[in-house]
mmCIF file of C-alpha atoms and ligand atoms in Angstrom:
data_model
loop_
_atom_site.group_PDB
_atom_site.id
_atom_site.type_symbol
_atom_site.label_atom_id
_atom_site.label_comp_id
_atom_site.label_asym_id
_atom_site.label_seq_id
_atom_site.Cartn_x
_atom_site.Cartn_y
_atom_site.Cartn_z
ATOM 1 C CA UNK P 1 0.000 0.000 0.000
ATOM 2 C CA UNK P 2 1.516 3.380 -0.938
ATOM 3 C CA UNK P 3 2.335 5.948 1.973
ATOM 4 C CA UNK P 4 -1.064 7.302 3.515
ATOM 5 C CA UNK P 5 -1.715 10.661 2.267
ATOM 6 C CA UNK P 6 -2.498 13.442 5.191
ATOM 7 C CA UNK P 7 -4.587 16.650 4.897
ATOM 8 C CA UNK P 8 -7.055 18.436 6.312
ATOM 9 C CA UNK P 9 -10.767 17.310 6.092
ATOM 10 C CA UNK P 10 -13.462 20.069 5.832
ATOM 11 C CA UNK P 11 -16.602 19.648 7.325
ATOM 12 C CA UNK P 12 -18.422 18.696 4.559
ATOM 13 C CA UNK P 13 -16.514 15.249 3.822
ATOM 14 C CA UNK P 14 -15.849 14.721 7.512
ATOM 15 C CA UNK P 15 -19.981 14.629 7.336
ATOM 16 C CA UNK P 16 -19.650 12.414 4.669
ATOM 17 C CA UNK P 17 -17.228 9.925 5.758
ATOM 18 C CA UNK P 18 -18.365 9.999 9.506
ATOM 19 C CA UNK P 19 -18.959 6.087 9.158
ATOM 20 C CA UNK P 20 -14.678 5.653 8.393
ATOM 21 C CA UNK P 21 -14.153 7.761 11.429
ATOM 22 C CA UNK P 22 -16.497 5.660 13.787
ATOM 23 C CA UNK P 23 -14.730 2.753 12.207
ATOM 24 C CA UNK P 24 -11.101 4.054 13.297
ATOM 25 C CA UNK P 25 -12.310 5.156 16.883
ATOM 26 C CA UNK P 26 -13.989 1.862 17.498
ATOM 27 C CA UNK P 27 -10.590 -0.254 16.225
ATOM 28 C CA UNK P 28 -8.625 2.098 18.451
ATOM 29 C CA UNK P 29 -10.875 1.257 21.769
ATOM 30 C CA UNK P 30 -10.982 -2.495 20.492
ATOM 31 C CA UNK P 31 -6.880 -1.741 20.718
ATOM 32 C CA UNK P 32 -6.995 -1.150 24.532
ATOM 33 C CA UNK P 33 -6.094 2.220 23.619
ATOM 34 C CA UNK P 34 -7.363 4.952 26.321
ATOM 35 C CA UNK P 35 -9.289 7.530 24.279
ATOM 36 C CA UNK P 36 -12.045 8.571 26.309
ATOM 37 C CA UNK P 37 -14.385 5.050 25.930
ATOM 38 C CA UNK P 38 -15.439 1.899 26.966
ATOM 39 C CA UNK P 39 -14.891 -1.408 25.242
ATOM 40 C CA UNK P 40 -17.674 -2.113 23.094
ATOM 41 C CA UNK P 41 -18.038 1.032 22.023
ATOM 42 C CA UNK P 42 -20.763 0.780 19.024
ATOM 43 C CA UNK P 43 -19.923 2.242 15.400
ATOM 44 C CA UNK P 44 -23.369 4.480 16.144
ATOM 45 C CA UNK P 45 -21.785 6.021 19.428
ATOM 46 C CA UNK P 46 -18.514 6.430 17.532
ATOM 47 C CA UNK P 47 -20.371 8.611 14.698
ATOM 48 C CA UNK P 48 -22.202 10.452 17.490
ATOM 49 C CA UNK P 49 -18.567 11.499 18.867
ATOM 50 C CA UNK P 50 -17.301 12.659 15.498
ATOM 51 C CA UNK P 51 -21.018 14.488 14.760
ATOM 52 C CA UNK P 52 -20.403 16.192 18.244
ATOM 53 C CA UNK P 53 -17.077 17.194 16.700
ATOM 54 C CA UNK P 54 -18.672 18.379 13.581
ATOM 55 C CA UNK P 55 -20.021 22.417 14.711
ATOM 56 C CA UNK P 56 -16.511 23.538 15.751
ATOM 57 C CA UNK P 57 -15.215 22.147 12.403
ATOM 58 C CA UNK P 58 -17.439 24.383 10.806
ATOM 59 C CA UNK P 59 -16.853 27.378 12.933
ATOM 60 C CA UNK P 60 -13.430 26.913 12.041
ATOM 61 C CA UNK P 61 -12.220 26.550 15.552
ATOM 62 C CA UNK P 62 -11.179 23.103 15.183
ATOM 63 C CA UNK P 63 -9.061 21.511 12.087
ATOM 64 C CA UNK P 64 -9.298 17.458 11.382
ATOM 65 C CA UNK P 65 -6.504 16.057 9.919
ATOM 66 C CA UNK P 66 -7.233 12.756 8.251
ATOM 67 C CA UNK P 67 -4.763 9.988 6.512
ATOM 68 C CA UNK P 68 -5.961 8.046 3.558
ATOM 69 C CA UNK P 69 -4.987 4.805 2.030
ATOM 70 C CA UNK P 70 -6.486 2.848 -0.157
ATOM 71 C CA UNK P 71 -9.588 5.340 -0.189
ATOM 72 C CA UNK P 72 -9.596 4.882 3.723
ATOM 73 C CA UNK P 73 -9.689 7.003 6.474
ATOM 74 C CA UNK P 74 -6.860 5.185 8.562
ATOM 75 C CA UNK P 75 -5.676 8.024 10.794
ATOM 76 C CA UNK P 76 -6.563 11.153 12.337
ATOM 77 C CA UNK P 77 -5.347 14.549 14.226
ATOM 78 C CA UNK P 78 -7.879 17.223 15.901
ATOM 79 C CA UNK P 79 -6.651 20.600 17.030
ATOM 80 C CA UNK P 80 -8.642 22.529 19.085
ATOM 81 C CA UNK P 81 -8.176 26.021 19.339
ATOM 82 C CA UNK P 82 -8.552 27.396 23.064
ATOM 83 C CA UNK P 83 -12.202 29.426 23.123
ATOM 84 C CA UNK P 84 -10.577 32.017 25.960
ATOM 85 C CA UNK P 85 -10.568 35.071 24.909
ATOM 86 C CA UNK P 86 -6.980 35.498 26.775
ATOM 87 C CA UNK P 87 -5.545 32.453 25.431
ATOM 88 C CA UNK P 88 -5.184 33.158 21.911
ATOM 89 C CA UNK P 89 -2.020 31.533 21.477
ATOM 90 C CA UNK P 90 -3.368 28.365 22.605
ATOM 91 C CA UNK P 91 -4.404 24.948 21.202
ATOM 92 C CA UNK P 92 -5.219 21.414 22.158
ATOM 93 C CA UNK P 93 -4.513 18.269 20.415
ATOM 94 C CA UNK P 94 -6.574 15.074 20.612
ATOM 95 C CA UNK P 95 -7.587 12.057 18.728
ATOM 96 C CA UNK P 96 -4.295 10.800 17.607
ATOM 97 C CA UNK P 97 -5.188 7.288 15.944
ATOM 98 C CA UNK P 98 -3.485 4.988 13.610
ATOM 99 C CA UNK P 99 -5.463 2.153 12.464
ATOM 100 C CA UNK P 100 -3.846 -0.956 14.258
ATOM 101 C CA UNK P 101 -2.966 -2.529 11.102
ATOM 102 C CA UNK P 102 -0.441 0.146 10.203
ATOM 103 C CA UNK P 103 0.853 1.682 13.420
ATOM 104 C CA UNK P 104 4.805 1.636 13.936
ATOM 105 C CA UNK P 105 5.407 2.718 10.211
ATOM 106 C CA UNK P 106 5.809 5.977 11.438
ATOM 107 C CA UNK P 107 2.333 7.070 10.623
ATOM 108 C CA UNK P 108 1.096 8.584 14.026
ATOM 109 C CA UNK P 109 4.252 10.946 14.100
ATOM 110 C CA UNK P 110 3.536 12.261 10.139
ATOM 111 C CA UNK P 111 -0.077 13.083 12.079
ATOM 112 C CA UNK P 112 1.595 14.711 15.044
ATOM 113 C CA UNK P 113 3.754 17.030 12.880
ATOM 114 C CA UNK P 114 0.145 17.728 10.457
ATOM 115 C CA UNK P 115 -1.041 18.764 13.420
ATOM 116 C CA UNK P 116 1.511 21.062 14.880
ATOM 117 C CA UNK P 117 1.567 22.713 11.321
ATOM 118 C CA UNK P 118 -2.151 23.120 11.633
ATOM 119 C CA UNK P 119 -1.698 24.748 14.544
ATOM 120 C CA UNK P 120 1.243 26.981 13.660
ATOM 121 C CA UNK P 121 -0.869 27.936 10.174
ATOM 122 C CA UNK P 122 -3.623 29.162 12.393
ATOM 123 C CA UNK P 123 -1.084 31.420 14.923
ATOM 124 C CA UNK P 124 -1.415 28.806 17.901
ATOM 125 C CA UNK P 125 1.970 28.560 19.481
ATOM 126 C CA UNK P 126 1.506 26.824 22.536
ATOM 127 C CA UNK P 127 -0.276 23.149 22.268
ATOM 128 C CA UNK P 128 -1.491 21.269 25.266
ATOM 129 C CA UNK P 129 -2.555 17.641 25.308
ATOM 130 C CA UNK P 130 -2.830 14.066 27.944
ATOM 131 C CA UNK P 131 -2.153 10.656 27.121
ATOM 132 C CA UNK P 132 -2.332 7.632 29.179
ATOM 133 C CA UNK P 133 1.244 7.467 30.872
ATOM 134 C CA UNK P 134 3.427 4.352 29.770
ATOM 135 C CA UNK P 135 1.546 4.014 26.349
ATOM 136 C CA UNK P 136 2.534 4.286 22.624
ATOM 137 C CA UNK P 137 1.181 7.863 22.715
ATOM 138 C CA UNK P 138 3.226 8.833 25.439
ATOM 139 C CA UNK P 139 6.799 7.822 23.304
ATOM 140 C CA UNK P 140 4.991 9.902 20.574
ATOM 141 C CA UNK P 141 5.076 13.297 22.111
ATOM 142 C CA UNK P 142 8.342 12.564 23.760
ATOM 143 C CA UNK P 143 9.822 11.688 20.713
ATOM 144 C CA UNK P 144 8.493 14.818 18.794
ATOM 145 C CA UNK P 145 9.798 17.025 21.313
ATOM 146 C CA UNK P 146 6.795 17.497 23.959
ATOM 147 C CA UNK P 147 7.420 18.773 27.447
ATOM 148 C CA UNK P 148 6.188 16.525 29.902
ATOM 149 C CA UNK P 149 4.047 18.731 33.395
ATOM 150 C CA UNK P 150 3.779 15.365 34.790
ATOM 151 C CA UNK P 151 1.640 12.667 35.853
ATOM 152 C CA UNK P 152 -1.771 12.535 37.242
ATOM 153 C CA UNK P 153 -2.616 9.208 38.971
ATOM 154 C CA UNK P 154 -5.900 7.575 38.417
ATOM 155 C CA UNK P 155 -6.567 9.720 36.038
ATOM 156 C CA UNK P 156 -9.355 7.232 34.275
ATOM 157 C CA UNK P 157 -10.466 4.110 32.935
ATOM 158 C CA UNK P 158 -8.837 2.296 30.782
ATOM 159 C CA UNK P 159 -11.369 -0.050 28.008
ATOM 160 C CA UNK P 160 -11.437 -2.899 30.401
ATOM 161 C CA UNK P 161 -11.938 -0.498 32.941
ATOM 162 C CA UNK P 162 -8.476 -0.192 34.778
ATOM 163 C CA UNK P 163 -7.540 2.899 36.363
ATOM 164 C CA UNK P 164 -4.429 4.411 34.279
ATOM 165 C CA UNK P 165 -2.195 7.419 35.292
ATOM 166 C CA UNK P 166 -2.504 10.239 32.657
ATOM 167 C CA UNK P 167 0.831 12.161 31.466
ATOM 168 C CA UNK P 168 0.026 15.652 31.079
ATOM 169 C CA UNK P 169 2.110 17.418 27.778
ATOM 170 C CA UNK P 170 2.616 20.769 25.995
ATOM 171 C CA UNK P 171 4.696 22.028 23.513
ATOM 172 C CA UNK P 172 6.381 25.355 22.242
ATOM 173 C CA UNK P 173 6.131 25.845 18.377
ATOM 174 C CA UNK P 174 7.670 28.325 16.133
ATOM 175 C CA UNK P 175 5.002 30.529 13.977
ATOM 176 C CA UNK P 176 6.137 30.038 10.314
ATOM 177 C CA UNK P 177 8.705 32.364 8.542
HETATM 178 C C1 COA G 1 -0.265 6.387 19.487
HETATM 179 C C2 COA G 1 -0.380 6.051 18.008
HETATM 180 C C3 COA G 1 -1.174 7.165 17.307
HETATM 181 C C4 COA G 1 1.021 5.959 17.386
HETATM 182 O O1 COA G 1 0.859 5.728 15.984
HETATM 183 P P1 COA G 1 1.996 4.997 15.110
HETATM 184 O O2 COA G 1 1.651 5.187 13.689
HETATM 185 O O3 COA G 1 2.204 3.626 15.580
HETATM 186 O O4 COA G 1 3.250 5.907 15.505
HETATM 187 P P2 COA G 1 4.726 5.818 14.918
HETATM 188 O O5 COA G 1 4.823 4.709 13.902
HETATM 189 O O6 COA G 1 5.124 7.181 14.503
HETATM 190 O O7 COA G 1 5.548 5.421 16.201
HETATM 191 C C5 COA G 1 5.242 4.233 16.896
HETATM 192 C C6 COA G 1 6.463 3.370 17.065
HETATM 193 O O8 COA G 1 6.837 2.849 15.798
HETATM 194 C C7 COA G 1 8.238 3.074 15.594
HETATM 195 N N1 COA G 1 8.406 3.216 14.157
HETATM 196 C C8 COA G 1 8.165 4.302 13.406
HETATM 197 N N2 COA G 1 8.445 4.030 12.124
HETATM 198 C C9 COA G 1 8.840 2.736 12.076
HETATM 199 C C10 COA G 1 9.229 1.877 11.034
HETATM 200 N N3 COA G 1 9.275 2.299 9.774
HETATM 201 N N4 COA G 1 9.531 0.601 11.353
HETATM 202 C C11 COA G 1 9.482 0.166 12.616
HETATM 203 N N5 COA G 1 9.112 0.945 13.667
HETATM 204 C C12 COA G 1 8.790 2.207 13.382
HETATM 205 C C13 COA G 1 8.521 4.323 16.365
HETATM 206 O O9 COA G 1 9.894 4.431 16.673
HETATM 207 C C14 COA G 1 7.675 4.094 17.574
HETATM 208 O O10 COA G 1 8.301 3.203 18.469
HETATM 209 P P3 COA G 1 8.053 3.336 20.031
HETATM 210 O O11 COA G 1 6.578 3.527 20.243
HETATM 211 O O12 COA G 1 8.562 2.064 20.572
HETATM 212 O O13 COA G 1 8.846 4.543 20.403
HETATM 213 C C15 COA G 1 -1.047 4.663 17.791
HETATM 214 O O14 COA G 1 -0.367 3.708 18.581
HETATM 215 C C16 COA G 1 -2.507 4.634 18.133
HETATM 216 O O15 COA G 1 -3.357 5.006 17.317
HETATM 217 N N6 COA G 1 -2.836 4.180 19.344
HETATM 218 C C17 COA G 1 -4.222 4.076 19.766
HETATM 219 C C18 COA G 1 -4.806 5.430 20.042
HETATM 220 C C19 COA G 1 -4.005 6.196 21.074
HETATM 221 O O16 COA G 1 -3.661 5.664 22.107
HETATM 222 N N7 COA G 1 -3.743 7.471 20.760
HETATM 223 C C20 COA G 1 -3.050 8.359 21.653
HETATM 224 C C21 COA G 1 -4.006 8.931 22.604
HETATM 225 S S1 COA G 1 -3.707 10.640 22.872
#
């Protein structure tokens, strides 16, 4: 399969393709991977998230970045700029997946960096995020450079429902030019 493509989807198609997008959430919970569910999360409950996600898209607060292969959705970024009127400068990242068929081919750090870029694009310099501590996602941001605040115990459920310590990130990026 040829490298997985990356841009940004616009509300529209993210509309459009919302069933690809439950599909990745769902095979990223089925993973074990913490991200906010429950195991047997349902492909309808998936599309709900993504619809919840859709408004923000639109208002053009919130940028999707999708990967394609194969005429697939099989990876995603979501920055979220910070609504406070004092903070700007400020952004969140969430809802790094990789389908589990093609994670460790050095796809989730191509959506990390679409992401940053996003960010930067938009003027958002400062990007804040949590991952479960000790997981795949938390060699991701170390490796790309994030600063880690530290660790919160407890911090929630994992899909079998295991308490699992969340590592608490942000990173500095440079505006472009
Ligand atoms: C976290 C996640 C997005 C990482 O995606 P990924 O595509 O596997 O990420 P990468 O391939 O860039 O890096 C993963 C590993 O593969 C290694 N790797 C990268 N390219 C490689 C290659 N060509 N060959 C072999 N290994 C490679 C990296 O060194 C890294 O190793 P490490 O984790 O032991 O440090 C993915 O595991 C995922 O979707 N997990 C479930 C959802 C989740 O937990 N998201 C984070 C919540 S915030």
């Amino acid at each position: 399969m040829p490298d997985p493509l990356i841009r940004s989807l616009g509300l529209a198609e993210a509309e459009r393709r919302l069933d690809e997008l439950a599909a990745l959430l769902v095979d990223a919970v089925e993973s074990g991977a913490s991200v906010n569910f429950m195991r047997g999360l349902t492909l309808d409950e998936a599309a709900a998230f993504w619809r919840g996600q859709l408004p923000e898209l639109g208002h053009g607060s919130r940028v999707l970045m999708a990967a394609e292969a194969g005429g697939r959705i099989v990876g995603t970024s979501v920055v979220t700029f910070a609504h406070q009127p004092n903070q700007p400068h400020r952004a969140d990242i969430g809802k790094m997946l990789v389908h589990s068929s093609l994670r460790r081919q050095g796809l989730g750090a191509r959506l990390l960096a679409a992401a940053e870029a996003a960010a930067r694009a938009t003027g958002r310099t400062l990007l804040v995020l949590d991952t479960e501590s000790d997981s795949a996602g938390e060699r991701l941001y170390v490796r790309g450079g994030w600063v880690k605040v530290g660790e919160i115990p407890n911090f929630s459920l994992d899909p079998d429902g295991r308490l699992r310590a969340a590592t608490v990130f942000y990173k500095h990026v440079r505006l472009p030019g």
